[in-house]
């Protein structure tokens, strides 16, 4: 299997250039060699061919890497160079000092608009070009320290994914499959576009200060980083030689923030007997819209312009230029997301074939030794409790530190994403817990449970019967944004619509809309989840609910930009995702150490208090004979437990419905409620 070549981010040569090469019989063989190289490394892309435009955009802009690896940086109070002084200013400006030793991981979602542009103007001014293709897309990214990351990006129906476990980086595209990257492991460039201040300070601490420059009217200090010759050699092969790869970071003199990134790499391509061709790719990113996330300044928007220049003696028409553009926004970013562990970054099997297991198996003694070194070097990024360790569960119990959940999320053969065990899990073992990203009490219990966490209230007096209440000051504080928004509207018509039809999920859409308007959540919070298939009748009913929801806001004089996201398409899309990802919350009401007792209590109590949507639990697939179960004890915090022993590598599955129903009832319920026919072993046997 071929490894990711250094030019796989470049488009192919055009047919005119091929014809020029063919005109000389003396270099016909070398031209064929050239074309074979192109097919191997670039998957036969054709420059400016509309069928390949998506490939070009995704290859270059989808998941580019930073030029250099991340190195441990000096303590924040140690300044031994001008560059480190600038970085100290940056860390103070972003407030990322408070993250040191506390951040275990970062999770981000965002949107992109990518375009190919014709007729570049002088200096690459975007206003001088005309977009020939423009597509919208979105991405989701996970990261543990700069060199351990995973990203999925979708654009125009095409998807690319890339990741790194800290030892090997890989990428998956529909046209090349899975392939490993050459050279040392490097951070994801997208993460360093203002999303990870700690990583930015780490990679730029050893940079060279080269002076001052004004960018878009902002006076900046300029820092420079260059890939060393050893790494350039590792990223080259017999046909393509990586000559240079440099990056410049522009830090505002006024506020200390990183406002601009510009990197350039030059590659020389030459087959035996052919003229050399040079490819230079320059990528410039404007970073803006810094907002506070948990007290830290994070960039939430920016624009990237790419100029790919191809030149050489064999190009009779002169240099060929390709221009690409990307506008990106961050919708959601969170630190310390539960459930993210080292296992989430294990490379795909195809990559493991090229790299013997001993090279990256974090359970092996060799890798454990390397992890000890890594842990000591990554203290600026991770607390001691989150250090990547090969310790067993028993080891964690001995040290009193909780280990990561014994699971990882991966693609299944036919059911999309699934959750898999990374070690043997015993019957009754708590696999992990999860907090809801969205919840709402049912209309019948709305005055009996906490309006935020759904915990049953101890007492209900006459005054509480007419208003919603909270079980604690903390719940009231966390709900304040959307609750204040909800209290401004008259929901009687919307609630009557839900009550008369027995609908519960539109209440979750109402809650999410209020969260978005109060800036407590992003409008695409649930975009990562799989949507349900909707019938025309369902859509008609949803349209009625959308009209009532929008009218409730309009009647309270909420208009304009604040409600711009609330379109019919958004409402139906959110409801389609909630429909097959929401859980019915049934509280057990007490703590049960015995799993069977807790299941019995849940069934007997029928204590349905509301509905909620979770991220990680939503990735669990269904089985009518499940090996795992989700329960709720006192509030909407979910607890995933094993129903039987689960082997390492086995997929964990839960039952979406009442497993005691007969075969036909289960199939009907799953088909109507979730849109699929179950083919688990129990159903195939007719049980």
XYZ file of C-alpha atoms in Angstrom:
687
model
C 0.000 0.000 0.000
C 1.406 3.365 -0.981
C 2.067 5.910 1.721
C 0.852 9.470 1.581
C 3.206 11.333 -0.715
C 4.244 14.915 -0.033
C 2.373 16.146 -3.102
C -0.916 14.442 -2.454
C -2.293 17.875 -1.589
C -1.587 19.108 -5.122
C -3.841 18.836 -8.202
C -2.698 17.036 -11.350
C -0.983 18.476 -14.423
C -3.272 19.421 -17.292
C -3.621 17.768 -20.671
C -1.804 20.589 -22.471
C 1.315 19.850 -20.506
C 1.000 16.142 -21.263
C 0.706 16.898 -24.978
C 3.852 19.031 -24.823
C 5.752 16.174 -23.271
C 4.468 13.686 -25.864
C 5.711 15.816 -28.751
C 9.241 14.655 -28.075
C 9.720 10.927 -28.680
C 12.894 11.045 -26.651
C 11.010 11.705 -23.461
C 7.900 9.619 -24.183
C 9.000 6.962 -21.756
C 9.726 9.533 -19.072
C 6.301 11.064 -19.675
C 4.725 7.683 -19.042
C 6.760 7.415 -15.872
C 5.557 10.878 -14.905
C 1.941 9.901 -15.531
C 2.371 6.730 -13.479
C 3.742 8.826 -10.630
C 0.755 11.150 -10.896
C -1.643 8.212 -10.816
C 0.081 6.760 -7.778
C 0.343 9.955 -5.801
C -2.543 12.076 -6.994
C -5.134 9.483 -7.976
C -5.362 10.791 -11.557
C -6.738 14.199 -10.701
C -7.223 16.470 -13.697
C -6.593 20.160 -13.094
C -9.697 22.314 -13.339
C -11.846 19.324 -14.302
C -15.117 19.826 -12.429
C -15.239 16.157 -11.544
C -11.998 16.553 -9.661
C -12.607 19.969 -8.117
C -13.917 18.407 -4.928
C -10.803 16.262 -4.706
C -8.544 19.258 -5.135
C -10.392 21.291 -2.494
C -10.473 18.465 0.007
C -6.879 17.390 -0.654
C -5.406 20.852 -0.164
C -7.775 22.513 2.324
C -9.366 19.572 4.118
C -6.745 18.536 6.660
C -3.296 20.055 5.946
C -0.546 19.545 8.499
C 1.623 22.098 10.259
C 5.203 22.300 8.896
C 6.895 21.264 12.148
C 6.208 18.941 15.058
C 5.137 20.268 18.422
C 7.914 20.397 21.002
C 7.666 20.979 24.740
C 7.844 24.670 25.471
C 9.652 26.372 28.346
C 7.727 27.398 31.463
C 5.399 30.325 30.881
C 7.412 32.555 33.196
C 10.733 31.813 31.482
C 11.777 34.219 28.700
C 15.088 33.666 26.932
C 14.359 35.109 23.486
C 12.241 37.717 21.738
C 10.044 34.954 20.332
C 9.324 33.622 23.805
C 8.459 37.115 24.993
C 5.928 37.381 22.149
C 4.524 33.972 23.092
C 4.305 35.033 26.733
C 2.245 38.024 25.582
C 0.061 35.649 23.549
C -0.566 33.281 26.467
C -1.506 36.205 28.683
C -3.824 37.650 26.021
C -5.648 34.357 25.425
C -5.799 33.447 29.099
C -4.527 29.956 28.334
C -2.291 29.971 31.414
C -5.287 28.717 33.348
C -5.450 25.665 31.049
C -1.959 24.475 31.899
C -2.158 21.105 33.576
C -5.948 20.978 33.306
C -6.858 20.296 29.670
C -7.167 16.642 28.721
C -8.663 17.107 25.255
C -10.341 19.527 22.888
C -13.462 18.974 20.782
C -14.577 21.357 18.024
C -17.186 21.494 15.285
C -17.420 24.023 12.496
C -18.541 24.921 9.003
C -16.536 25.657 5.873
C -17.180 27.162 2.464
C -14.543 26.128 -0.063
C -14.140 27.530 -3.562
C -11.913 27.261 -6.612
C -11.118 30.635 -8.155
C -10.131 31.620 -11.701
C -8.038 34.584 -12.869
C -6.048 35.474 -9.760
C -5.305 39.135 -9.401
C -1.951 40.688 -8.559
C -0.764 39.570 -5.154
C -3.587 37.063 -4.884
C -6.309 39.568 -4.049
C -9.480 37.580 -3.618
C -11.571 40.326 -5.143
C -9.846 39.798 -8.490
C -10.893 36.177 -8.838
C -14.159 34.560 -9.879
C -15.307 31.460 -8.035
C -15.871 28.545 -10.434
C -16.984 26.172 -7.698
C -18.232 26.924 -4.213
C -19.409 24.288 -1.777
C -20.471 24.288 1.859
C -19.311 21.684 4.337
C -18.736 20.951 7.993
C -16.165 19.245 10.167
C -15.657 17.765 13.608
C -12.281 17.563 15.327
C -10.919 15.870 18.442
C -7.455 16.492 19.885
C -5.255 15.290 22.737
C -2.053 17.351 22.752
C -1.071 18.735 19.324
C 0.228 15.472 17.827
C -2.768 13.296 18.707
C -5.817 14.320 16.733
C -8.703 13.152 14.579
C -10.786 15.096 12.060
C -13.713 14.308 9.761
C -14.722 16.827 7.077
C -17.601 16.595 4.594
C -17.931 18.786 1.504
C -20.421 18.423 -1.327
C -21.163 14.807 -0.470
C -17.464 13.900 -0.284
C -15.775 13.054 2.998
C -12.170 12.967 4.149
C -10.842 11.872 7.511
C -7.397 12.103 9.025
C -5.794 11.309 12.330
C -2.634 10.772 14.324
C -1.831 8.665 17.372
C 1.372 10.589 18.052
C 3.509 8.080 16.178
C 1.957 7.818 12.723
C -0.404 10.176 10.863
C -2.866 8.914 8.287
C -5.574 10.119 5.958
C -8.609 8.524 4.321
C -10.145 9.805 1.091
C -12.717 8.162 -1.196
C -10.240 8.183 -4.083
C -7.078 6.984 -2.325
C -8.431 5.022 0.612
C -6.379 4.957 3.802
C -2.722 5.911 3.604
C -0.008 6.991 6.027
C 1.844 10.297 5.964
C 5.576 10.560 5.447
C 7.930 12.273 7.830
C 7.530 13.027 11.491
C 4.098 13.391 13.074
C 2.909 16.981 12.955
C -0.074 18.873 14.388
C -3.193 19.558 12.375
C -2.911 23.047 10.901
C -6.604 23.729 11.469
C -6.139 23.310 15.230
C -3.446 25.996 15.215
C -5.681 28.545 13.515
C -6.559 29.988 16.902
C -8.353 26.915 18.294
C -5.635 25.619 20.630
C -3.690 28.433 22.335
C -1.531 26.004 24.320
C -0.417 24.240 21.140
C 0.260 27.565 19.423
C 2.474 28.686 22.277
C 4.292 25.334 22.219
C 5.082 25.243 18.509
C 6.081 28.917 18.250
C 8.247 29.117 21.401
C 11.396 27.973 19.523
C 10.556 30.208 16.523
C 12.801 32.889 15.060
C 11.764 36.515 15.447
C 12.229 38.205 12.060
C 10.694 41.654 12.555
C 7.453 43.569 12.283
C 4.834 43.785 9.563
C 1.383 45.268 9.120
C -1.358 42.793 8.153
C -4.822 44.128 7.284
C -4.059 47.318 9.175
C -2.798 45.482 12.277
C 0.798 45.976 13.411
C 2.256 42.545 14.066
C 5.334 40.784 15.359
C 6.424 38.058 12.912
C 7.751 34.658 14.007
C 9.175 32.095 11.590
C 9.416 28.306 11.755
C 11.070 26.035 9.188
C 11.000 22.284 8.710
C 14.529 20.899 9.203
C 16.373 19.068 6.466
C 15.957 15.675 8.104
C 12.189 15.965 8.082
C 12.163 17.291 4.509
C 14.184 14.254 3.443
C 11.781 11.888 5.175
C 8.880 13.549 3.348
C 10.582 13.118 -0.052
C 10.978 10.128 -2.349
C 12.833 9.239 -5.558
C 10.487 11.319 -7.714
C 9.502 14.226 -5.478
C 11.941 16.208 -3.361
C 10.599 18.492 -0.652
C 12.858 21.549 -0.821
C 11.395 23.776 1.893
C 8.411 24.209 4.161
C 8.214 27.380 6.271
C 5.477 29.110 8.212
C 5.102 32.645 9.570
C 2.944 33.567 12.537
C 1.748 37.166 12.870
C 0.955 38.238 16.442
C -0.835 41.526 17.062
C 1.342 44.068 18.847
C -1.757 45.620 20.416
C -3.606 42.632 21.883
C -1.044 39.810 21.533
C -3.367 37.473 19.615
C -2.392 35.366 16.597
C -4.126 37.093 13.681
C -2.480 35.599 10.589
C -0.713 32.414 9.475
C 1.212 32.041 6.231
C 3.077 28.928 5.172
C 4.742 27.898 1.928
C 6.251 24.679 0.695
C 8.226 24.018 -2.482
C 8.645 20.611 -4.109
C 10.746 19.520 -7.079
C 9.342 16.696 -9.227
C 11.442 14.935 -11.825
C 11.252 11.554 -13.481
C 14.313 10.060 -15.259
C 14.803 11.744 -18.639
C 12.188 14.438 -18.026
C 12.434 18.112 -17.192
C 11.952 18.995 -13.542
C 8.727 20.692 -12.504
C 8.373 22.763 -9.361
C 5.264 23.086 -7.247
C 4.945 25.895 -4.716
C 1.918 26.072 -2.468
C 1.293 29.161 -0.360
C -1.477 29.075 2.241
C -2.494 32.277 4.047
C -5.056 32.327 6.836
C -6.680 35.348 8.445
C -7.728 34.493 12.009
C -10.482 36.511 13.678
C -13.616 36.584 15.843
C -11.935 35.623 19.104
C -14.468 34.686 21.768
C -14.168 33.467 25.319
C -14.626 29.742 25.943
C -14.296 28.780 29.609
C -12.257 31.937 30.158
C -9.915 31.367 27.194
C -9.881 33.363 23.950
C -10.585 31.070 20.979
C -10.788 32.139 17.316
C -14.196 31.363 15.823
C -13.792 32.453 12.197
C -11.293 33.055 9.453
C -10.450 32.918 5.763
C -7.761 30.876 4.027
C -6.392 31.623 0.549
C -4.233 29.128 -1.314
C -2.100 29.783 -4.389
C -0.588 26.734 -6.107
C 2.074 27.687 -8.642
C 3.563 25.156 -11.045
C 6.598 26.165 -13.107
C 9.439 24.577 -15.061
C 11.128 24.448 -18.446
C 8.579 21.989 -19.830
C 5.710 24.460 -19.361
C 5.786 26.473 -22.585
C 2.880 28.660 -21.564
C 4.649 29.764 -18.402
C 3.729 29.252 -14.811
C 0.356 27.641 -14.102
C -1.567 28.966 -11.115
C -4.454 27.465 -9.189
C -6.302 29.409 -6.506
C -8.456 28.043 -3.721
C -10.353 29.785 -0.942
C -11.936 28.721 2.309
C -14.100 30.549 4.809
C -14.464 28.770 8.115
C -16.413 29.275 11.322
C -16.354 27.437 14.630
C -19.763 26.529 15.990
C -18.792 24.732 19.155
C -15.607 24.109 21.109
C -15.235 22.315 24.420
C -12.445 21.202 26.698
C -12.210 17.898 28.584
C -14.943 15.967 26.776
C -15.549 12.663 28.658
C -14.877 9.406 26.824
C -11.950 10.562 24.707
C -8.914 8.357 25.323
C -5.761 7.165 23.595
C -7.739 4.378 21.918
C -9.686 6.947 19.916
C -6.529 7.666 17.920
C -5.450 4.122 17.016
C -4.704 4.107 13.239
C -6.907 2.108 10.834
C -5.925 -1.472 10.098
C -4.705 -0.536 6.616
C -2.113 1.781 8.157
C -1.150 -0.788 10.774
C -0.164 -3.156 7.955
C 2.559 -0.730 6.918
C 3.648 -0.090 10.500
C 4.320 -3.158 12.677
C 2.223 -3.185 15.793
C 5.238 -2.827 18.044
C 5.855 0.615 16.564
C 2.664 2.139 17.913
C 0.961 -0.341 20.221
C 0.611 1.766 23.352
C 0.168 -1.366 25.456
C 3.608 -2.772 24.531
C 6.568 -2.302 26.928
C 8.433 -0.308 24.300
C 5.545 2.075 23.791
C 4.935 2.292 27.542
C 8.513 3.491 27.974
C 7.991 6.108 25.280
C 4.760 7.187 26.952
C 6.585 7.846 30.218
C 8.874 10.206 28.344
C 5.921 11.769 26.533
C 4.059 12.271 29.807
C 6.993 14.160 31.275
C 7.241 16.337 28.186
C 3.544 17.163 27.883
C 2.957 18.638 31.340
C 2.198 22.029 29.750
C -0.794 20.372 28.062
C -2.073 17.704 30.418
C -2.641 17.195 34.106
C -1.095 14.176 35.799
C -4.456 12.459 35.933
C -4.824 12.627 32.161
C -1.345 11.416 31.213
C -1.433 8.727 28.542
C -0.606 5.579 30.475
C -0.555 1.906 29.671
C -1.677 1.136 33.220
C -4.390 -1.477 33.630
C -7.630 -0.904 35.487
C -6.062 -2.435 38.568
C -3.185 0.002 38.309
C -5.625 2.887 38.183
C -7.433 1.580 41.243
C -4.151 1.301 43.113
C -3.227 4.881 42.332
C -6.733 6.179 42.991
C -6.920 7.720 39.526
C -9.789 6.929 37.137
C -8.668 5.477 33.841
C -10.168 6.419 30.481
C -13.418 4.684 29.454
C -12.616 1.265 27.942
C -14.179 2.177 24.615
C -13.458 3.781 21.290
C -15.683 5.061 18.490
C -14.960 3.564 15.069
C -16.681 2.869 11.763
C -18.598 -0.397 11.416
C -19.038 -2.354 8.217
C -22.704 -1.497 7.699
C -24.036 0.679 10.542
C -21.863 3.782 10.383
C -20.172 4.634 13.643
C -20.174 2.247 16.572
C -18.673 1.884 20.032
C -16.119 -0.873 20.665
C -14.500 -2.250 23.803
C -10.765 -1.628 24.114
C -10.390 -4.306 26.795
C -12.464 -7.017 28.403
C -15.465 -5.538 30.228
C -17.115 -7.606 32.950
C -20.829 -8.065 33.600
C -22.277 -5.144 35.554
C -19.217 -2.935 35.047
C -19.843 0.778 34.642
C -18.532 1.544 31.153
C -18.885 5.319 31.292
C -21.254 8.134 32.186
C -22.569 10.926 29.970
C -24.277 14.258 30.472
C -26.978 15.346 28.012
C -26.269 18.076 25.489
C -30.013 18.706 25.250
C -32.890 17.741 27.540
C -36.463 18.700 28.352
C -39.030 17.382 30.848
C -42.235 15.862 29.569
C -45.325 18.080 29.766
C -46.883 15.778 32.366
C -43.917 16.091 34.746
C -42.714 19.600 33.911
C -43.689 20.936 37.373
C -42.487 17.836 39.236
C -38.873 17.633 38.098
C -35.918 19.971 37.832
C -36.264 21.992 34.662
C -32.575 21.446 33.902
C -31.369 18.023 35.105
C -34.816 16.313 35.364
C -34.223 15.256 38.975
C -37.501 14.679 40.817
C -38.313 17.551 43.170
C -38.725 16.624 46.813
C -41.828 18.714 47.362
C -44.325 20.384 45.095
C -46.321 23.199 46.669
C -49.129 25.164 45.059
C -46.794 27.872 43.810
C -44.527 25.323 42.104
C -47.498 23.774 40.317
C -47.760 26.843 38.102
C -44.075 27.360 37.289
C -40.952 25.415 36.513
C -38.407 24.864 39.278
C -34.831 23.769 39.784
C -33.363 21.320 42.250
C -30.309 23.457 43.021
C -28.737 26.846 42.484
C -26.202 25.220 40.156
C -28.910 23.889 37.828
C -30.621 27.280 37.837
C -27.310 28.953 36.984
C -26.601 26.596 34.081
C -30.133 27.032 32.733
C -30.280 30.801 33.130
C -29.560 31.711 29.492
C -32.187 29.586 27.751
C -34.617 29.740 30.677
C -34.759 33.536 30.562
C -35.365 33.279 26.820
C -38.155 30.725 27.261
C -39.895 32.857 29.883
C -40.273 35.697 27.356
C -42.550 33.697 25.057
C -46.076 32.367 25.267
C -45.786 28.620 24.569
C -49.440 27.713 25.081
C -50.175 27.096 21.376
C -46.936 25.160 20.846
C -47.459 23.050 23.970
C -51.088 22.331 23.001
C -49.841 21.209 19.565
C -47.421 18.766 21.233
C -49.928 17.614 23.854
C -52.795 16.974 21.421
C -50.600 14.841 19.132
C -48.606 13.135 21.849
C -45.361 14.704 20.588
C -42.317 15.041 22.823
C -39.414 15.795 20.486
C -40.597 19.286 19.380
C -40.039 20.328 23.017
C -36.349 19.527 22.563
C -36.255 21.649 19.393
C -37.809 24.533 21.329
C -35.174 24.138 24.042
C -32.333 24.089 21.479
C -33.690 27.189 19.707
C -33.706 29.087 23.016
C -30.179 27.857 23.769
C -28.968 29.133 20.398
C -30.621 32.527 20.836
C -29.101 32.883 24.306
C -25.679 31.804 22.972
C -25.667 28.735 25.181
C -25.266 26.444 22.151
C -24.579 26.579 18.433
C -27.274 26.047 15.832
C -25.501 22.975 14.464
C -25.020 21.316 17.858
C -26.570 18.065 16.626
C -25.204 18.032 13.075
C -22.752 15.242 13.914
C -25.657 12.864 14.646
C -27.382 10.685 12.070
C -30.822 12.007 10.944
C -33.927 9.885 10.548
C -35.604 9.262 7.217
C -38.789 11.299 7.067
C -41.974 10.577 5.166
C -43.893 13.368 3.422
C -46.559 13.106 6.116
C -43.989 13.602 8.855
C -42.594 16.670 7.118
C -46.067 18.230 6.809
C -46.657 17.748 10.538
C -43.211 19.206 11.297
C -43.946 22.255 9.166
C -46.959 22.999 11.342
C -44.796 22.808 14.452
C -42.199 25.071 12.854
C -44.837 27.717 12.167
C -46.001 27.677 15.791
C -42.437 27.853 17.125
C -41.472 30.756 14.921
C -44.709 32.605 15.726
C -44.005 32.291 19.454
C -40.693 34.064 19.003
C -42.069 36.681 16.615
C -44.922 37.506 18.990
C -42.353 38.381 21.658
C -40.573 40.722 19.201
C -37.563 38.468 18.597
C -36.617 39.216 15.017
C -33.733 39.703 12.614
C -30.303 38.182 13.015
C -31.082 36.595 16.362
C -33.601 34.337 14.625
C -31.812 33.952 11.275
C -30.897 30.306 11.960
C -34.523 29.348 12.640
C -35.530 28.197 9.159
C -37.851 25.391 8.177
C -34.837 23.394 6.994
C -33.091 23.804 10.364
C -36.219 22.828 12.317
C -36.837 19.672 10.274
C -33.142 18.740 10.288
C -32.884 19.024 14.067
C -36.107 17.108 14.594
C -34.914 14.365 12.227
C -31.772 13.912 14.331
C -33.604 14.047 17.641
C -36.122 11.494 16.398
C -33.609 8.615 16.333
C -31.056 9.863 18.864
C -33.146 11.024 21.833
C -33.490 8.843 24.929
C -36.582 8.489 27.099
C -35.424 9.251 30.632
C -36.769 6.782 33.206
C -35.336 7.350 36.659
C -34.612 4.360 38.851
C -34.975 6.594 41.900
C -32.198 5.109 44.038
C -28.706 3.768 43.660
C -28.537 0.100 42.758
C -25.245 -1.741 42.890
C -26.895 -4.798 41.419
C -27.545 -4.325 37.698
C -30.553 -6.639 37.499
C -32.191 -4.831 40.405
C -31.706 -1.485 38.684
C -33.204 -2.833 35.457
C -36.206 -4.197 37.311
C -36.687 -0.916 39.149
C -36.538 1.007 35.896
C -39.148 -1.197 34.270
C -41.467 -1.265 37.251
C -41.327 2.447 37.994
C -42.157 3.624 34.469
C -40.732 6.886 35.756
C -40.461 8.679 32.438
C -39.619 12.266 33.302
C -38.500 13.612 29.943
C -36.194 13.135 26.980
C -32.545 13.915 26.317
C -29.907 13.768 23.603
C -26.317 12.685 24.255
C -23.232 12.587 22.078
C -21.321 9.412 22.938
C -24.368 7.256 23.818
C -25.881 8.241 20.460
C -23.058 6.348 18.744
C -24.200 3.028 20.236
C -25.921 0.796 17.683
C -29.003 -1.327 18.385
C -29.326 -5.018 19.141
C -32.398 -6.863 20.365
C -30.054 -8.970 22.512
C -27.786 -6.170 23.763
C -24.572 -6.502 25.735
C -24.913 -3.053 27.339
C -27.675 -0.988 28.917
C -28.226 2.683 29.680
C -29.807 3.671 32.992
C -30.614 6.863 34.884
C -30.429 6.948 38.660
C -31.455 10.366 39.985
C -31.243 12.743 37.028
C -30.560 12.886 33.282
C -26.901 11.871 33.667
C -26.678 8.564 31.805
C -24.786 5.513 33.032
C -23.735 2.831 30.538
C -23.305 -0.635 32.070
C -22.396 -4.037 30.661
C -25.161 -6.662 30.689
C -22.677 -9.489 30.161
C -18.972 -10.012 29.670
C -17.708 -8.140 26.607
C -14.484 -9.139 24.866
C -11.839 -6.687 23.708
C -12.695 -5.442 20.208
C -16.371 -6.436 20.494
C -18.955 -3.826 19.560
C -21.052 -2.540 22.445
C -24.763 -2.366 21.629
C -27.872 -1.280 23.482
C -31.541 -1.994 22.815
C -33.464 1.034 21.558
C -36.846 -0.467 22.511
C -38.424 -2.870 24.990
C -36.503 -6.084 24.351
C -39.319 -8.184 25.815
C -41.558 -7.560 22.764
C -41.990 -10.352 20.250
C -40.229 -10.419 16.883
C -42.940 -8.772 14.774
C -43.599 -6.034 17.321
C -39.903 -5.219 17.540
C -39.509 -5.038 13.789
C -42.568 -2.808 13.414
C -41.476 -0.500 16.214
C -37.918 -0.150 14.888
C -39.085 0.405 11.319
C -41.628 3.078 12.214
C -39.698 4.739 15.008
C -36.093 4.471 13.831
C -36.312 3.766 10.111
C -34.439 0.462 9.876
C -35.053 -3.283 9.854
C -33.144 -5.124 12.547
C -30.958 -8.016 11.394
C -29.405 -8.945 14.728
C -28.870 -12.632 15.519
C -31.993 -12.739 17.660
C -34.189 -11.335 14.892
C -32.629 -13.566 12.234
C -33.445 -16.589 14.380
C -37.096 -15.502 14.530
C -37.116 -15.085 18.301
